[in-house]
Amino acid sequence: MNFAARVPTVEVTDLKDGDFLLDVREDDEWQAGHAQGALHIPISEFVARYGELTEAAPQDGRVHVICRSGGRSAQVTMYLVQQGIDAVNVDGGMQVWQAAGREVITDDGQPGFVL
């Protein structure tokens, strides 16, 4: 069976303003540009910083996991699902996010880009 076929997935166009977004890209990618309001926990630090997610995520809400193209976020999504968290992978990641015309900003609110 294909690994990707088992990962719960949503399209960028399905996301609404206010949906909880977890960005698992590394620091340099985040600094180049990210979605406003996303929680940033790099995949390389995810297990050690897992508590930050459980504190920030909505109690009964869904966690939308995103990376550059969808590979790393699929891994984190599967981990979260195994922990009993309602999590979905954002298909195509930040590349599709930006291509769909969604805002990409830097930490100081300036226009950013997907690295």
Tab-separated table of C-alpha atoms in Angstrom:
chain	number	residue	atom	x	y	z
A	1	MET	CA	0.000	0.000	0.000
A	2	ASN	CA	1.165	3.506	-0.800
A	3	PHE	CA	2.209	5.458	2.337
A	4	ALA	CA	0.768	8.710	0.983
A	5	ALA	CA	-2.612	7.058	0.403
A	6	ARG	CA	-2.974	6.424	4.159
A	7	VAL	CA	-2.164	9.968	5.283
A	8	PRO	CA	-5.254	12.091	5.961
A	9	THR	CA	-4.932	15.006	3.559
A	10	VAL	CA	-6.639	18.286	2.709
A	11	GLU	CA	-6.177	20.684	-0.168
A	12	VAL	CA	-4.904	24.217	0.424
A	13	THR	CA	-8.173	25.497	-1.001
A	14	ASP	CA	-10.081	23.643	1.759
A	15	LEU	CA	-8.381	25.664	4.518
A	16	LYS	CA	-10.329	28.530	6.050
A	17	ASP	CA	-9.098	31.601	7.893
A	18	GLY	CA	-8.601	30.618	11.508
A	19	ASP	CA	-7.794	26.957	10.855
A	20	PHE	CA	-4.910	25.824	13.068
A	21	LEU	CA	-1.750	25.427	10.962
A	22	LEU	CA	1.448	23.705	12.100
A	23	ASP	CA	4.502	24.491	9.951
A	24	VAL	CA	7.236	21.838	10.318
A	25	ARG	CA	9.813	23.373	7.956
A	26	GLU	CA	13.272	24.276	9.203
A	27	ASP	CA	14.190	27.746	10.517
A	28	ASP	CA	15.647	29.083	7.248
A	29	GLU	CA	12.502	28.106	5.348
A	30	TRP	CA	10.261	29.700	7.998
A	31	GLN	CA	12.282	32.923	7.995
A	32	ALA	CA	11.989	33.234	4.195
A	33	GLY	CA	8.211	33.158	4.454
A	34	HIS	CA	5.308	31.463	6.182
A	35	ALA	CA	1.566	31.613	6.666
A	36	GLN	CA	0.412	34.223	9.152
A	37	GLY	CA	-0.620	32.701	12.473
A	38	ALA	CA	1.018	29.327	11.879
A	39	LEU	CA	2.786	27.573	14.733
A	40	HIS	CA	6.389	26.801	13.792
A	41	ILE	CA	7.988	23.627	15.132
A	42	PRO	CA	10.703	22.272	12.805
A	43	ILE	CA	10.471	18.542	12.162
A	44	SER	CA	14.042	18.200	13.483
A	45	GLU	CA	12.833	19.484	16.884
A	46	PHE	CA	9.299	18.121	16.810
A	47	VAL	CA	9.503	15.337	19.391
A	48	ALA	CA	11.353	17.542	21.903
A	49	ARG	CA	8.873	20.404	21.403
A	50	TYR	CA	5.697	18.291	21.157
A	51	GLY	CA	4.290	19.936	24.303
A	52	GLU	CA	4.204	23.297	22.515
A	53	LEU	CA	1.792	21.814	20.003
A	54	THR	CA	-0.485	20.266	22.606
A	55	GLU	CA	-0.637	23.594	24.455
A	56	ALA	CA	-1.346	25.675	21.344
A	57	ALA	CA	-3.641	23.390	19.339
A	58	PRO	CA	-7.400	23.763	19.722
A	59	GLN	CA	-8.758	21.273	22.256
A	60	ASP	CA	-11.310	19.688	19.924
A	61	GLY	CA	-10.009	21.058	16.639
A	62	ARG	CA	-7.986	19.808	13.752
A	63	VAL	CA	-4.253	20.323	13.247
A	64	HIS	CA	-3.332	21.138	9.636
A	65	VAL	CA	0.323	20.205	9.082
A	66	ILE	CA	2.349	21.890	6.349
A	67	CYS	CA	5.913	21.845	5.021
A	68	ARG	CA	7.416	22.833	1.678
A	69	SER	CA	5.862	20.148	-0.513
A	70	GLY	CA	4.077	17.671	1.757
A	71	GLY	CA	6.631	14.967	2.607
A	72	ARG	CA	7.775	16.055	6.041
A	73	SER	CA	4.304	17.173	7.017
A	74	ALA	CA	2.942	13.737	6.042
A	75	GLN	CA	5.369	12.130	8.505
A	76	VAL	CA	4.331	14.475	11.315
A	77	THR	CA	0.652	13.998	10.447
A	78	MET	CA	0.968	10.228	10.785
A	79	TYR	CA	2.743	10.632	14.128
A	80	LEU	CA	-0.011	12.933	15.404
A	81	VAL	CA	-2.759	10.587	14.226
A	82	GLN	CA	-1.030	7.753	16.111
A	83	GLN	CA	-1.146	9.970	19.221
A	84	GLY	CA	-4.912	10.338	18.822
A	85	ILE	CA	-4.816	13.889	17.450
A	86	ASP	CA	-7.106	14.942	14.605
A	87	ALA	CA	-4.392	15.920	12.123
A	88	VAL	CA	-4.273	16.280	8.344
A	89	ASN	CA	-1.486	16.896	5.870
A	90	VAL	CA	-1.814	19.965	3.648
A	91	ASP	CA	-1.334	18.534	0.148
A	92	GLY	CA	1.470	20.194	-1.802
A	93	GLY	CA	2.596	22.260	1.193
A	94	MET	CA	3.741	25.856	1.080
A	95	GLN	CA	4.529	25.596	-2.631
A	96	VAL	CA	0.834	25.071	-3.402
A	97	TRP	CA	-0.121	27.571	-0.673
A	98	GLN	CA	1.838	30.311	-2.449
A	99	ALA	CA	0.725	29.195	-5.929
A	100	ALA	CA	-2.905	29.425	-4.758
A	101	GLY	CA	-2.336	33.088	-3.913
A	102	ARG	CA	-2.330	32.620	-0.149
A	103	GLU	CA	-0.298	35.177	1.788
A	104	VAL	CA	3.324	34.341	2.621
A	105	ILE	CA	4.987	36.717	5.097
A	106	THR	CA	8.185	37.125	7.093
A	107	ASP	CA	8.345	37.552	10.871
A	108	ASP	CA	8.131	41.328	10.476
A	109	GLY	CA	5.012	41.119	8.303
A	110	GLN	CA	6.728	41.824	4.975
A	111	PRO	CA	5.996	39.742	1.861
A	112	GLY	CA	7.936	36.494	1.978
A	113	PHE	CA	8.599	33.585	-0.341
A	114	VAL	CA	8.759	29.807	-0.166
A	115	LEU	CA	12.326	28.567	0.088
